[in-house]
Amino acid sequence: MASPSASNSDMANANGRENGEPVVKRPRENVTPQSQLRSHKEPANKVTVVLGAQWGDEGKGKVVDLLAMDADIVCRCQGGNNAGHTVVVDSVEYDFHLLPSGVLNKKATSFIGNGVVIHLPGLFTEAQSNLTKGKGLQGWEDRLKISDRAHIVFNFHQAVDGIQEQQRQQQEGKNLGTTKKGIGPAYSSKAARNGLRVCDLVSDFKVFEAKFRMLAEHFLAMYPNLNVDIEGELKQLKVYAARLRPLVTDGVYFMHKALTGPSKKILVEGANAALLDIDFGTYPFVTSSNCTVGGVCTGLGVPPSHVGRVYGVVKAYTTRVGVGAFPTEQDNETGVLLQTRGHEVGVTTGRKRRCGWLDLILVRYAHMVNGFSAIALTKLDILDTLEEIKVGVAYNVDGEPLPSFPANMDVLTRVAVEYKSFPGWCRSTEDARCFSDLPLQARDYIRFIEEFLQVPVKWVGVGKSRESMIKLY
């Protein structure tokens, strides 16, 4: 108890009341905007990301096209015209390499980020080629933005790419199987800090010209047999600079406004795939950029807190273009059937793809790196005629199980794959439009994939069109 000599003020302080009434607390004078800043704020907008979960060619373009129908912005964050996405709209087949697949949505802005390396002749040729196919690309220049920080792929980068492949073949008897689109040499210039960016081209052309000549001389010194038409390429680039200038924007500011402004649906379209990532892929048979989820942040200037749902695209079997280890490859009648029924030919290279059973060890590894929110399972219909379907569920080396996907490619070439077999459904799934329309055996196949990966399958593809993407939930 308070002593008899305690003042009324002391009593009020002790009991929090004065004359039987609560003491009115005055607001603290230091409750200011600064204190509000210290409270956590959820990002206004988050990006939805679509990534390949195998070696590419999983059908990302179709998934992006589906999601892009109501998107406000569709972004490319890495890679170059070594990537190839095919999208079928109104029975017209469009092939994209540099342009985001979402460019077909006339209400959306398409954005090529700083992580992309751009071959300008390839960009404008690609646009012109698709314009002749249908009306989908009309007005594309009015809805495309390009980051001023994106690096440029020059013609001599492409020539160097071819020379390097020849040298690898001669020296080691094994090339990397690149697309020869100059992607590796362009990213090498970027890392060596002598590359040139879009902002250089659209600024003072005389300054750009001097830097271009120095870069060309650098490669000529390294490759004396390199044929470089410096004057011809500069003349071509000057024309492209004028055409490019209206499309160029400060990419960081563009994305910041999109992320922090009014509500927007922002979609990011990954090129290549997890097992082609320069850090996490089957090195050295990989691409030269980060095509896993980290590439979204570095390739667009997006803070990690703004990354929302990440969808992994998985083909119902596995394919690979070019050389490199492929544990579940079927170099037999099954592989030929998958290649033929799946029309497995590279969009960019025209090369036949190697085909094999679905490798869930590989997809689980891709999930470890990317943290998929859900899976889009594509080309299920290609399995329609098979009486037995196998899935890779474990790796063994020299009789010992491998706990995870190996970094060493010499080890990967030696793995023995443990398979789980499923009965085929031996009937067409192409007319299915909901999960219950699928044969029971196909539904069991999908449920097994979900259980193994502990990731839900959100879409299943059973054909080429948008309508053939069955939404499960």
GROMACS .gro file of N, CA and C in nm, residues 153-250:
model
  294
  153VAL      N    1   2.431  -0.842  -7.761
  153VAL     CA    2   2.503  -0.948  -7.830
  153VAL      C    3   2.534  -0.896  -7.971
  154PHE      N    4   2.662  -0.895  -8.007
  154PHE     CA    5   2.701  -0.849  -8.141
  154PHE      C    6   2.722  -0.968  -8.234
  155ASN      N    7   2.726  -0.940  -8.362
  155ASN     CA    8   2.746  -1.048  -8.460
  155ASN      C    9   2.877  -1.123  -8.435
  156PHE      N   10   2.981  -1.048  -8.391
  156PHE     CA   11   3.109  -1.118  -8.367
  156PHE      C   12   3.102  -1.207  -8.244
  157HIS      N   13   3.012  -1.178  -8.149
  157HIS     CA   14   2.991  -1.271  -8.037
  157HIS      C   15   2.941  -1.406  -8.090
  158GLN      N   16   2.851  -1.400  -8.188
  158GLN     CA   17   2.797  -1.523  -8.245
  158GLN      C   18   2.905  -1.600  -8.321
  159ALA      N   19   2.989  -1.526  -8.394
  159ALA     CA   20   3.098  -1.590  -8.468
  159ALA      C   21   3.197  -1.656  -8.372
  160VAL      N   22   3.227  -1.588  -8.262
  160VAL     CA   23   3.317  -1.643  -8.160
  160VAL      C   24   3.258  -1.769  -8.098
  161ASP      N   25   3.128  -1.770  -8.076
  161ASP     CA   26   3.060  -1.887  -8.021
  161ASP      C   27   3.086  -2.010  -8.108
  162GLY      N   28   3.076  -1.992  -8.239
  162GLY     CA   29   3.102  -2.102  -8.332
  162GLY      C   30   3.246  -2.147  -8.329
  163ILE      N   31   3.340  -2.052  -8.322
  163ILE     CA   32   3.483  -2.086  -8.317
  163ILE      C   33   3.516  -2.163  -8.189
  164GLN      N   34   3.458  -2.118  -8.077
  164GLN     CA   35   3.485  -2.185  -7.950
  164GLN      C   36   3.434  -2.330  -7.951
  165GLU      N   37   3.320  -2.352  -8.014
  165GLU     CA   38   3.267  -2.489  -8.024
  165GLU      C   39   3.361  -2.576  -8.107
  166GLN      N   40   3.413  -2.520  -8.215
  166GLN     CA   41   3.508  -2.594  -8.299
  166GLN      C   42   3.633  -2.629  -8.221
  167GLN      N   43   3.683  -2.533  -8.143
  167GLN     CA   44   3.804  -2.556  -8.065
  167GLN      C   45   3.783  -2.666  -7.961
  168ARG      N   46   3.668  -2.665  -7.895
  168ARG     CA   47   3.640  -2.768  -7.795
  168ARG      C   48   3.638  -2.907  -7.860
  169GLN      N   49   3.577  -2.913  -7.978
  169GLN     CA   50   3.568  -3.041  -8.049
  169GLN      C   51   3.707  -3.091  -8.087
  170GLN      N   52   3.793  -3.000  -8.132
  170GLN     CA   53   3.928  -3.038  -8.175
  170GLN      C   54   4.018  -3.074  -8.057
  171GLN      N   55   4.005  -2.998  -7.947
  171GLN     CA   56   4.095  -3.017  -7.834
  171GLN      C   57   4.053  -3.132  -7.743
  172GLU      N   58   3.922  -3.145  -7.719
  172GLU     CA   59   3.875  -3.245  -7.624
  172GLU      C   60   3.785  -3.350  -7.686
  173GLY      N   61   3.749  -3.329  -7.813
  173GLY     CA   62   3.657  -3.422  -7.878
  173GLY      C   63   3.516  -3.410  -7.828
  174LYS      N   64   3.485  -3.301  -7.756
  174LYS     CA   65   3.351  -3.286  -7.700
  174LYS      C   66   3.316  -3.137  -7.694
  175ASN      N   67   3.208  -3.098  -7.763
  175ASN     CA   68   3.165  -2.958  -7.753
  175ASN      C   69   3.055  -2.946  -7.648
  176LEU      N   70   3.008  -2.824  -7.626
  176LEU     CA   71   2.904  -2.801  -7.526
  176LEU      C   72   2.765  -2.809  -7.585
  177GLY      N   73   2.757  -2.809  -7.718
  177GLY     CA   74   2.626  -2.812  -7.781
  177GLY      C   75   2.552  -2.680  -7.770
  178THR      N   76   2.625  -2.568  -7.777
  178THR     CA   77   2.560  -2.437  -7.766
  178THR      C   78   2.476  -2.410  -7.890
  179THR      N   79   2.389  -2.310  -7.879
  179THR     CA   80   2.305  -2.270  -7.993
  179THR      C   81   2.380  -2.182  -8.092
  180LYS      N   82   2.503  -2.143  -8.057
  180LYS     CA   83   2.587  -2.055  -8.140
  180LYS      C   84   2.521  -1.920  -8.165
  181LYS      N   85   2.444  -1.876  -8.065
  181LYS     CA   86   2.378  -1.746  -8.073
  181LYS      C   87   2.459  -1.635  -8.005
  182GLY      N   88   2.581  -1.669  -7.962
  182GLY     CA   89   2.667  -1.567  -7.901
  182GLY      C   90   2.640  -1.538  -7.756
  183ILE      N   91   2.559  -1.622  -7.692
  183ILE     CA   92   2.518  -1.595  -7.554
  183ILE      C   93   2.636  -1.602  -7.457
  184GLY      N   94   2.713  -1.712  -7.465
  184GLY     CA   95   2.829  -1.727  -7.376
  184GLY      C   96   2.931  -1.615  -7.392
  185PRO      N   97   2.975  -1.585  -7.515
  185PRO     CA   98   3.069  -1.475  -7.533
  185PRO      C   99   3.015  -1.340  -7.487
  186ALA      N  100   2.885  -1.316  -7.503
  186ALA     CA  101   2.827  -1.188  -7.458
  186ALA      C  102   2.829  -1.179  -7.307
  187TYR      N  103   2.791  -1.288  -7.239
  187TYR     CA  104   2.797  -1.287  -7.092
  187TYR      C  105   2.943  -1.282  -7.044
  188SER      N  106   3.035  -1.337  -7.124
  188SER     CA  107   3.177  -1.326  -7.089
  188SER      C  108   3.222  -1.180  -7.095
  189SER      N  109   3.177  -1.109  -7.197
  189SER     CA  110   3.209  -0.965  -7.206
  189SER      C  111   3.151  -0.890  -7.087
  190LYS      N  112   3.031  -0.927  -7.048
  190LYS     CA  113   2.967  -0.863  -6.933
  190LYS      C  114   3.050  -0.884  -6.806
  191ALA      N  115   3.093  -1.011  -6.785
  191ALA     CA  116   3.172  -1.043  -6.665
  191ALA      C  117   3.311  -0.980  -6.671
  192ALA      N  118   3.366  -0.967  -6.792
  192ALA     CA  119   3.498  -0.907  -6.808
  192ALA      C  120   3.493  -0.754  -6.804
  193ARG      N  121   3.373  -0.699  -6.798
  193ARG     CA  122   3.349  -0.555  -6.786
  193ARG      C  123   3.394  -0.476  -6.908
  194ASN      N  124   3.391  -0.541  -7.023
  194ASN     CA  125   3.416  -0.466  -7.146
  194ASN      C  126   3.298  -0.477  -7.242
  195GLY      N  127   3.185  -0.525  -7.191
  195GLY     CA  128   3.064  -0.536  -7.272
  195GLY      C  129   3.001  -0.399  -7.295
  196LEU      N  130   2.907  -0.396  -7.387
  196LEU     CA  131   2.833  -0.273  -7.416
  196LEU      C  132   2.685  -0.297  -7.393
  197ARG      N  133   2.620  -0.193  -7.340
  197ARG     CA  134   2.480  -0.207  -7.303
  197ARG      C  135   2.390  -0.122  -7.392
  198VAL      N  136   2.262  -0.144  -7.376
  198VAL     CA  137   2.162  -0.069  -7.453
  198VAL      C  138   2.177   0.080  -7.429
  199CYS      N  139   2.204   0.118  -7.303
  199CYS     CA  140   2.219   0.262  -7.272
  199CYS      C  141   2.336   0.324  -7.348
  200ASP      N  142   2.440   0.246  -7.379
  200ASP     CA  143   2.552   0.297  -7.456
  200ASP      C  144   2.511   0.322  -7.601
  201LEU      N  145   2.433   0.231  -7.655
  201LEU     CA  146   2.393   0.241  -7.796
  201LEU      C  147   2.301   0.360  -7.821
  202VAL      N  148   2.207   0.385  -7.730
  202VAL     CA  149   2.108   0.491  -7.755
  202VAL      C  150   2.155   0.627  -7.704
  203SER      N  151   2.277   0.633  -7.653
  203SER     CA  152   2.333   0.761  -7.608
  203SER      C  153   2.418   0.821  -7.720
  204ASP      N  154   2.537   0.871  -7.690
  204ASP     CA  155   2.624   0.933  -7.791
  204ASP      C  156   2.684   0.822  -7.879
  205PHE      N  157   2.645   0.819  -8.007
  205PHE     CA  158   2.688   0.709  -8.093
  205PHE      C  159   2.838   0.711  -8.119
  206LYS      N  160   2.900   0.830  -8.118
  206LYS     CA  161   3.046   0.837  -8.140
  206LYS      C  162   3.121   0.769  -8.027
  207VAL      N  163   3.074   0.790  -7.905
  207VAL     CA  164   3.135   0.724  -7.789
  207VAL      C  165   3.113   0.573  -7.798
  208PHE      N  166   2.991   0.534  -7.835
  208PHE     CA  167   2.961   0.392  -7.853
  208PHE      C  168   3.051   0.330  -7.960
  209GLU      N  169   3.068   0.400  -8.070
  209GLU     CA  170   3.149   0.349  -8.181
  209GLU      C  171   3.292   0.320  -8.137
  210ALA      N  172   3.349   0.411  -8.057
  210ALA     CA  173   3.486   0.392  -8.009
  210ALA      C  174   3.496   0.267  -7.920
  211LYS      N  175   3.398   0.249  -7.833
  211LYS     CA  176   3.398   0.133  -7.743
  211LYS      C  177   3.375   0.004  -7.823
  212PHE      N  178   3.290   0.012  -7.924
  212PHE     CA  179   3.262  -0.106  -8.008
  212PHE      C  180   3.389  -0.151  -8.080
  213ARG      N  181   3.463  -0.056  -8.134
  213ARG     CA  182   3.586  -0.089  -8.206
  213ARG      C  183   3.686  -0.156  -8.111
  214MET      N  184   3.696  -0.105  -7.989
  214MET     CA  185   3.788  -0.163  -7.890
  214MET      C  186   3.748  -0.307  -7.857
  215LEU      N  187   3.616  -0.330  -7.842
  215LEU     CA  188   3.568  -0.464  -7.809
  215LEU      C  189   3.592  -0.560  -7.926
  216ALA      N  190   3.569  -0.514  -8.046
  216ALA     CA  191   3.592  -0.598  -8.164
  216ALA      C  192   3.741  -0.633  -8.176
  217GLU      N  193   3.827  -0.534  -8.153
  217GLU     CA  194   3.972  -0.559  -8.158
  217GLU      C  195   4.015  -0.658  -8.051
  218HIS      N  196   3.950  -0.650  -7.936
  218HIS     CA  197   3.980  -0.744  -7.827
  218HIS      C  198   3.957  -0.889  -7.872
  219PHE      N  199   3.843  -0.913  -7.938
  219PHE     CA  200   3.812  -1.048  -7.985
  219PHE      C  201   3.899  -1.088  -8.104
  220LEU      N  202   3.934  -0.992  -8.188
  220LEU     CA  203   4.023  -1.022  -8.301
  220LEU      C  204   4.161  -1.064  -8.252
  221ALA      N  205   4.206  -1.001  -8.144
  221ALA     CA  206   4.336  -1.039  -8.087
  221ALA      C  207   4.332  -1.180  -8.030
  222MET      N  208   4.217  -1.219  -7.976
  222MET     CA  209   4.203  -1.353  -7.917
  222MET      C  210   4.181  -1.460  -8.024
  223TYR      N  211   4.113  -1.421  -8.132
  223TYR     CA  212   4.078  -1.516  -8.239
  223TYR      C  213   4.119  -1.455  -8.373
  224PRO      N  214   4.243  -1.472  -8.414
  224PRO     CA  215   4.294  -1.409  -8.537
  224PRO      C  216   4.215  -1.446  -8.663
  225ASN      N  217   4.153  -1.563  -8.663
  225ASN     CA  218   4.076  -1.606  -8.780
  225ASN      C  219   3.932  -1.554  -8.781
  226LEU      N  220   3.899  -1.476  -8.679
  226LEU     CA  221   3.764  -1.423  -8.669
  226LEU      C  222   3.738  -1.322  -8.780
  227ASN      N  223   3.624  -1.336  -8.844
  227ASN     CA  224   3.586  -1.243  -8.951
  227ASN      C  225   3.486  -1.142  -8.895
  228VAL      N  226   3.529  -1.017  -8.880
  228VAL     CA  227   3.444  -0.911  -8.823
  228VAL      C  228   3.430  -0.797  -8.924
  229ASP      N  229   3.307  -0.769  -8.961
  229ASP     CA  230   3.279  -0.654  -9.049
  229ASP      C  231   3.244  -0.535  -8.959
  230ILE      N  232   3.347  -0.470  -8.908
  230ILE     CA  233   3.326  -0.362  -8.811
  230ILE      C  234   3.240  -0.251  -8.871
  231GLU      N  235   3.276  -0.205  -8.991
  231GLU     CA  236   3.203  -0.092  -9.051
  231GLU      C  237   3.059  -0.130  -9.083
  232GLY      N  238   3.041  -0.250  -9.135
  232GLY     CA  239   2.906  -0.296  -9.169
  232GLY      C  240   2.817  -0.308  -9.047
  233GLU      N  241   2.874  -0.363  -8.938
  233GLU     CA  242   2.794  -0.380  -8.817
  233GLU      C  243   2.763  -0.246  -8.751
  234LEU      N  244   2.858  -0.153  -8.753
  234LEU     CA  245   2.831  -0.020  -8.698
  234LEU      C  246   2.720   0.051  -8.775
  235LYS      N  247   2.721   0.037  -8.906
  235LYS     CA  248   2.617   0.097  -8.989
  235LYS      C  249   2.480   0.039  -8.953
  236GLN      N  250   2.477  -0.092  -8.935
  236GLN     CA  251   2.353  -0.160  -8.897
  236GLN      C  252   2.306  -0.117  -8.758
  237LEU      N  253   2.400  -0.106  -8.666
  237LEU     CA  254   2.367  -0.069  -8.528
  237LEU      C  255   2.313   0.073  -8.518
  238LYS      N  256   2.361   0.161  -8.603
  238LYS     CA  257   2.312   0.300  -8.601
  238LYS      C  258   2.164   0.305  -8.639
  239VAL      N  259   2.126   0.221  -8.733
  239VAL     CA  260   1.985   0.213  -8.773
  239VAL      C  261   1.902   0.156  -8.658
  240TYR      N  262   1.953   0.050  -8.596
  240TYR     CA  263   1.880  -0.011  -8.484
  240TYR      C  264   1.869   0.084  -8.366
  241ALA      N  265   1.970   0.168  -8.343
  241ALA     CA  266   1.967   0.262  -8.231
  241ALA      C  267   1.846   0.354  -8.241
  242ALA      N  268   1.818   0.403  -8.362
  242ALA     CA  269   1.705   0.493  -8.382
  242ALA      C  270   1.572   0.421  -8.356
  243ARG      N  271   1.566   0.295  -8.398
  243ARG     CA  272   1.443   0.219  -8.380
  243ARG      C  273   1.425   0.174  -8.235
  244LEU      N  274   1.537   0.153  -8.168
  244LEU     CA  275   1.535   0.103  -8.031
  244LEU      C  276   1.503   0.212  -7.928
  245ARG      N  277   1.548   0.334  -7.958
  245ARG     CA  278   1.543   0.444  -7.860
  245ARG      C  279   1.405   0.462  -7.794
  246PRO      N  280   1.293   0.458  -7.869
  246PRO     CA  281   1.163   0.478  -7.803
  246PRO      C  282   1.124   0.365  -7.708
  247LEU      N  283   1.190   0.250  -7.720
  247LEU     CA  284   1.154   0.134  -7.638
  247LEU      C  285   1.232   0.129  -7.507
  248VAL      N  286   1.340   0.204  -7.499
  248VAL     CA  287   1.434   0.192  -7.387
  248VAL      C  288   1.386   0.271  -7.266
  249THR      N  289   1.400   0.209  -7.149
  249THR     CA  290   1.360   0.276  -7.026
  249THR      C  291   1.458   0.239  -6.914
  250ASP      N  292   1.457   0.318  -6.807
  250ASP     CA  293   1.533   0.284  -6.687
  250ASP      C  294   1.462   0.165  -6.623
   0.00000   0.00000   0.00000
